[in-house]
CSV table of C-alpha atoms and ligand atoms in Angstrom, one decimal:
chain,number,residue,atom,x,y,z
A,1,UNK,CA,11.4,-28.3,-12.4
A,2,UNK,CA,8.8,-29.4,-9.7
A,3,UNK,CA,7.4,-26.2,-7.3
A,4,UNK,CA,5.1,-26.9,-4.9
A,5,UNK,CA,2.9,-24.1,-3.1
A,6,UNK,CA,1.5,-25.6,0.6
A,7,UNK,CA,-1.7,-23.7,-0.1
A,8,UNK,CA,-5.1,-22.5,1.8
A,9,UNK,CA,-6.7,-19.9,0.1
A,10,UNK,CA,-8.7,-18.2,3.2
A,11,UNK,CA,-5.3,-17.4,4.1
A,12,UNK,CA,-3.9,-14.3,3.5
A,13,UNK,CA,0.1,-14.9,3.8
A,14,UNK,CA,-0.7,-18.2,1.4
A,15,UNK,CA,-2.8,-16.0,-1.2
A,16,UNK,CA,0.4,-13.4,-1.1
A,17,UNK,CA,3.2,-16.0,-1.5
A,18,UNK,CA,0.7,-17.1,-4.8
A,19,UNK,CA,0.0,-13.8,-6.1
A,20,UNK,CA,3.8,-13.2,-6.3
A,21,UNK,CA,4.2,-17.1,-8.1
A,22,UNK,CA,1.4,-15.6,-10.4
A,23,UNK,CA,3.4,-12.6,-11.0
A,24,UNK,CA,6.5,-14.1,-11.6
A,25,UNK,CA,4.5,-16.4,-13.8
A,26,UNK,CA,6.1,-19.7,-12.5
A,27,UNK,CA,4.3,-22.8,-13.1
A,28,UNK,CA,3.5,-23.9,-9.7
A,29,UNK,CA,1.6,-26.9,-8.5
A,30,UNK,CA,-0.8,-26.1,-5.6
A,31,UNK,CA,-1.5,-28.7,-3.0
A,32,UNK,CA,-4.5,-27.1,-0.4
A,33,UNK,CA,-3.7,-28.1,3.3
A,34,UNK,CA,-7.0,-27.5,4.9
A,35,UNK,CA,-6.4,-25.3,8.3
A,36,UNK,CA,-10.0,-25.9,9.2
A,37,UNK,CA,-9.2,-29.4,9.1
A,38,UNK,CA,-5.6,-28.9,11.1
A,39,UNK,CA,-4.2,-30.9,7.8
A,40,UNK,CA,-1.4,-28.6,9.1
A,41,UNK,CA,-0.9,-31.2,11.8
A,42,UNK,CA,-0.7,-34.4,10.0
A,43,UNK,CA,2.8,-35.9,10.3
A,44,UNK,CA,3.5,-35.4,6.6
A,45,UNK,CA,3.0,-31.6,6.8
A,46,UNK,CA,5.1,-31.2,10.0
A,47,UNK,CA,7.9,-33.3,8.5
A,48,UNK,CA,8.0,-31.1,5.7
A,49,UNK,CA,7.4,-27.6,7.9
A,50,UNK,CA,7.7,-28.4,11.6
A,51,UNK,CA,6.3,-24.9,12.0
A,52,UNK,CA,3.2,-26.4,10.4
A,53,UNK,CA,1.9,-23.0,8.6
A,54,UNK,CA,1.0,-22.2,5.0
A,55,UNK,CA,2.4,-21.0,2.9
A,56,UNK,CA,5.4,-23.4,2.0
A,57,UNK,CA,7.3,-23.7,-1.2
A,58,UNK,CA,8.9,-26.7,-1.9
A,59,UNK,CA,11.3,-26.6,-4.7
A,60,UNK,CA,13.2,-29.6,-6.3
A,61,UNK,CA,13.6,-30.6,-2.7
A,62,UNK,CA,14.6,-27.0,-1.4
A,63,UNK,CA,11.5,-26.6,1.4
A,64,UNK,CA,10.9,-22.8,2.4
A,65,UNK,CA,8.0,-20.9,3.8
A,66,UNK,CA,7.0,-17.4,5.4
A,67,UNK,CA,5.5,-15.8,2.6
A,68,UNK,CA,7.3,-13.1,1.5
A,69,UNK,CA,10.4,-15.2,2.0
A,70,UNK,CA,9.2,-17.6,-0.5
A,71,UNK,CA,8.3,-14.7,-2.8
A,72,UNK,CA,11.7,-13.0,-2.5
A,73,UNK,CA,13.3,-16.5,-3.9
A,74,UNK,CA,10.9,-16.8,-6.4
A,75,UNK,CA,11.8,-13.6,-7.7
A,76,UNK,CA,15.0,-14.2,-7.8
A,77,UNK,CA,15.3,-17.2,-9.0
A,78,UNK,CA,12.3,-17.4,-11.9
A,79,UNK,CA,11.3,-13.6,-12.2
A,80,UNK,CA,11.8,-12.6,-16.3
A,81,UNK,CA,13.8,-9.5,-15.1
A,82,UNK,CA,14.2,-7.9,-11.5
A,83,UNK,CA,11.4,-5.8,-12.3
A,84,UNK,CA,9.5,-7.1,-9.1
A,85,UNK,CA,12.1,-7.2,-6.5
A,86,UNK,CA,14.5,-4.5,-8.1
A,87,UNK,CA,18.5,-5.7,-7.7
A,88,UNK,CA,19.4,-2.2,-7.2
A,89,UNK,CA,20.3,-1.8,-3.3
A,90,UNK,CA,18.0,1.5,-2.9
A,91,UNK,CA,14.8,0.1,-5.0
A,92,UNK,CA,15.5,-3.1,-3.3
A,93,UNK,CA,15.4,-1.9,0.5
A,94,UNK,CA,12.6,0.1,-0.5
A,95,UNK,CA,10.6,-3.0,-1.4
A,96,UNK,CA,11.6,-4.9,1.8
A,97,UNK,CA,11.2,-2.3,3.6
A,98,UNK,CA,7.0,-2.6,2.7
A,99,UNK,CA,7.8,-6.3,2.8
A,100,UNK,CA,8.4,-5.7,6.8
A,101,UNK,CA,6.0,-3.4,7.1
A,102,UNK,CA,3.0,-5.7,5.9
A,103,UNK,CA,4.6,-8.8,8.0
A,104,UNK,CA,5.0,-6.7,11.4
A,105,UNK,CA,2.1,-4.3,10.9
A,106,UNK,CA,-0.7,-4.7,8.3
A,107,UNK,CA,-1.0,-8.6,8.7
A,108,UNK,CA,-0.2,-8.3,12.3
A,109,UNK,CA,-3.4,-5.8,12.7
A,110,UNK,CA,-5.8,-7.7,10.6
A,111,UNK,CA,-4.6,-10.6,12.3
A,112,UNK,CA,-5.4,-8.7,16.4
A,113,UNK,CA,-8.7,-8.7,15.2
A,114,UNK,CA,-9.9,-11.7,12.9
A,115,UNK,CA,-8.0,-14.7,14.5
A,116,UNK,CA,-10.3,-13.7,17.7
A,117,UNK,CA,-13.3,-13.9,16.1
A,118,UNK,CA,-12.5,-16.8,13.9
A,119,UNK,CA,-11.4,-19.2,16.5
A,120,UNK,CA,-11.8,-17.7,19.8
A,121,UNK,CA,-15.5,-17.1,20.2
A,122,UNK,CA,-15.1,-13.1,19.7
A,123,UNK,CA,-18.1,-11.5,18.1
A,124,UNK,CA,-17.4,-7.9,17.8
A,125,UNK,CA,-14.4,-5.7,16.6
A,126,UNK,CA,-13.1,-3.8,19.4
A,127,UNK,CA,-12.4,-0.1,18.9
A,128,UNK,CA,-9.0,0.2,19.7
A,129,UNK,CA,-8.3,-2.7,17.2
A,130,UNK,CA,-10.0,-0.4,14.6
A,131,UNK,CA,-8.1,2.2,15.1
A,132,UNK,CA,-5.0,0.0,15.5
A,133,UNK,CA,-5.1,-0.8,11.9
A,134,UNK,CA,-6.5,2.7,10.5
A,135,UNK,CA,-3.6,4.1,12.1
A,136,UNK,CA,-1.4,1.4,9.4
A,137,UNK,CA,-3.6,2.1,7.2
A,138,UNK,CA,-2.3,5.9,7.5
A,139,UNK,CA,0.7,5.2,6.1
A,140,UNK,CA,0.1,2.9,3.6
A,141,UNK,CA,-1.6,6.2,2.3
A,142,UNK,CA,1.2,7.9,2.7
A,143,UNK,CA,3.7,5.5,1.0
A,144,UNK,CA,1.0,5.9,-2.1
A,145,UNK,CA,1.3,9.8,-2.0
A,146,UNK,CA,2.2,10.7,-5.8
A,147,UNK,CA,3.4,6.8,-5.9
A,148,UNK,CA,1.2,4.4,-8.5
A,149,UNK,CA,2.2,1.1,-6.5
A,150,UNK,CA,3.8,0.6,-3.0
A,151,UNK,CA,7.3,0.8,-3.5
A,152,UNK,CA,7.4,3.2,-6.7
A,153,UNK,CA,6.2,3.2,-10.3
A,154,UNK,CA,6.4,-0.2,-10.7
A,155,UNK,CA,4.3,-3.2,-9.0
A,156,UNK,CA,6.6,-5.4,-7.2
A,157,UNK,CA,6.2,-8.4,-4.9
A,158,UNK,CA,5.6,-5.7,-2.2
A,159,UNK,CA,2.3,-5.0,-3.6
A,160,UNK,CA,1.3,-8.8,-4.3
A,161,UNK,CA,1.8,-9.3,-0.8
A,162,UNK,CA,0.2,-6.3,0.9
A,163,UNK,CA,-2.8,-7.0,-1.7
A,164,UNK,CA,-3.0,-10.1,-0.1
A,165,UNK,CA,-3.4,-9.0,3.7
A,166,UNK,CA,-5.8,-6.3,2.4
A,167,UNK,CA,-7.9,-7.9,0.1
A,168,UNK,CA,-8.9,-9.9,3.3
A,169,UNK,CA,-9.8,-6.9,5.3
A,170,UNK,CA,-11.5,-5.7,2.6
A,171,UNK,CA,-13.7,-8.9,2.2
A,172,UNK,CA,-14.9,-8.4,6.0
A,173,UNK,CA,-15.8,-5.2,4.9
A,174,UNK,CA,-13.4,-2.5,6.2
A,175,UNK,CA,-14.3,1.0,5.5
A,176,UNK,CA,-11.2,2.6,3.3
A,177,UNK,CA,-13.2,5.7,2.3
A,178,UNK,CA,-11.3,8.0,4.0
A,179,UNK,CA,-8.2,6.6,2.7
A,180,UNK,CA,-8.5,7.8,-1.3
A,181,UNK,CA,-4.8,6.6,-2.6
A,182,UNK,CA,-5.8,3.0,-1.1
A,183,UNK,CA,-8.8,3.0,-2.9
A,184,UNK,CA,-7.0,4.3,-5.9
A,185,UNK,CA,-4.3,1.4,-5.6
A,186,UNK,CA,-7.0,-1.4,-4.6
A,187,UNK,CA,-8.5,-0.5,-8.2
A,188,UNK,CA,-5.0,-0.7,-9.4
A,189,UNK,CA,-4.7,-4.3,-8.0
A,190,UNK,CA,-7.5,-5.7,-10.0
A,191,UNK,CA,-4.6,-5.5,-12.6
A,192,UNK,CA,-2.7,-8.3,-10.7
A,193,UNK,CA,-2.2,-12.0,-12.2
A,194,UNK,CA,-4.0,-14.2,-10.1
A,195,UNK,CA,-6.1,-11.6,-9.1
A,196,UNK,CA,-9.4,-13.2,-9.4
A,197,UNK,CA,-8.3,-16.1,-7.5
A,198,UNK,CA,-7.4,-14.4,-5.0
A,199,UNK,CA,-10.7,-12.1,-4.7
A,200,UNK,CA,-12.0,-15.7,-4.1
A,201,UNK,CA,-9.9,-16.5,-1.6
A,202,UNK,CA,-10.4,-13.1,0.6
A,203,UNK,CA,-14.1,-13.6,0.2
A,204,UNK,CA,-14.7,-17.4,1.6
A,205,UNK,CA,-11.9,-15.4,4.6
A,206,UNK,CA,-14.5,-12.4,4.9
A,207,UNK,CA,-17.5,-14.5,5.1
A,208,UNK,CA,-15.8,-16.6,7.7
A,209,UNK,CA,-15.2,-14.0,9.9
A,210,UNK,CA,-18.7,-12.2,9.1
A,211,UNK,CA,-20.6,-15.2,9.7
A,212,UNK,CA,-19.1,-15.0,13.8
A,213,UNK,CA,-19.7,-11.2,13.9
A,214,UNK,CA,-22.8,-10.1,15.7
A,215,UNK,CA,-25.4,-8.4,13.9
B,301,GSH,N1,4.4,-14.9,8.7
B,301,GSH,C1,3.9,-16.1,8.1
B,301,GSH,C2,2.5,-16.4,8.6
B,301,GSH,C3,2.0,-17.8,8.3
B,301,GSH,C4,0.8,-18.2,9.0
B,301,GSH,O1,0.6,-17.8,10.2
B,301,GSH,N2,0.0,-19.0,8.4
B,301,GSH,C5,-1.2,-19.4,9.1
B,301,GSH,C6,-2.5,-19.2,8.2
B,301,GSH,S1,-2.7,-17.5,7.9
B,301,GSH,C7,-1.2,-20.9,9.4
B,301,GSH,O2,-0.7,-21.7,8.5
B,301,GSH,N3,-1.6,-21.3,10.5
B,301,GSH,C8,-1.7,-22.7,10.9
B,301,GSH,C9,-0.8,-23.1,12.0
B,301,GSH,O3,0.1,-22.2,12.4
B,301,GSH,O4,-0.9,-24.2,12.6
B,301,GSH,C10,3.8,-16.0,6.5
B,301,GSH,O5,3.8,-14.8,6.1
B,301,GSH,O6,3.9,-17.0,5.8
């Protein structure tokens, strides 16, 4: 077996398609592609993804990315038992269904407002931004009403991946206080595999956007 995870650790989708390799405890090799370097755009990279984002997976030859994509196969195809992306249809749905809901609205959010101030000169976080992604932030509360992980009782490879986007809010330092099952689940997360290295990951991200915030 040779798997191969396209990696950059500031980012969040690439820290979520590892979380879910760490959770799945597949040996993976990582090789970093450095974004602040556009490595991304070297010809070997966009022969391999023409779409020239991490993460991608490259198994055996098989070459996939978007992150949860990749951790849906991994699941699949290494996972121990179905325990992190459930085979029953109902559990199942339920776990994509978060799956969507981090790729169209958490990482979309936290994405409005650091891509700006990462690489377009911004220096401040606009209001309506804030409230943009408090307003997700609202119902990820209310999917973790009475519920231990995102999905259900279990943790699946919806919560390695919306760990991922929010670790890196988190690390810029976004106020969850009045959201008490978040902060309930974010201790819950420190329970992850991989967990430390992704903590690393979210921090050199939150210090990179802090650094271009204004005082
Ligand atoms: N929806 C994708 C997002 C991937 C993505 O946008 N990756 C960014 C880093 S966060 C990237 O590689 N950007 C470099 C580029 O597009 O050139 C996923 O979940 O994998």
């Amino acid at each position: 077996m040779s798997l191969k995870l396209y990696h950059f650790p500031i980012s969040g989708p690439s820290r979520g398609a590892l979380l879910a390799a760490r959770a799945i405890g597949v040996p993976i090799q990582i090789e970093i592609v450095d974004l602040f370097k556009k490595e991304q755009l070297k010809e070997g990279f966009l022969k391999i993804n023409p779409q020239h984002c991490v993460p991608t997976l490259e198994d055996d030859g098989f070459i996939l990315w978007e992150s949860r994509a990749i951790a849906c196969y991994l699941a699949d195809k290494y996972g121990k038992d179905d325990q992190l992306y459930p085979k029953d249809l109902k559990q199942r749905a339920l776990v994509n269904q978060r799956l969507y809901f981090d790729c169209s609205s958490i990482y979309v959010k936290i994405r409005a407002i650091c891509f700006p101030i990462l690489f377009l000169g911004e220096t401040e976080i606009k209001q309506n931004l804030k409230d943009d992604l408090n307003t997700t932030f609202d119902l990820l509360e209310e999917f973790l009403r009475g519920s231990k992980w995102v999905a259900g009782d279990n943790m699946t490879i919806a919560d390695t991946s919306i760990y991922a986007s929010v670790s890196s809010i988190l690390a810029v330092g976004w106020d969850i206080s009045k959201f008490p099952n978040i902060q309930r689940w974010v201790l819950e997360c420190a329970s992850l595999p991989g967990y430390q290295e992704n903590q690393e990951g979210a921090q050199d991200f939150g210090e990179a956007v802090k650094k271009n915030l204004k005082q």
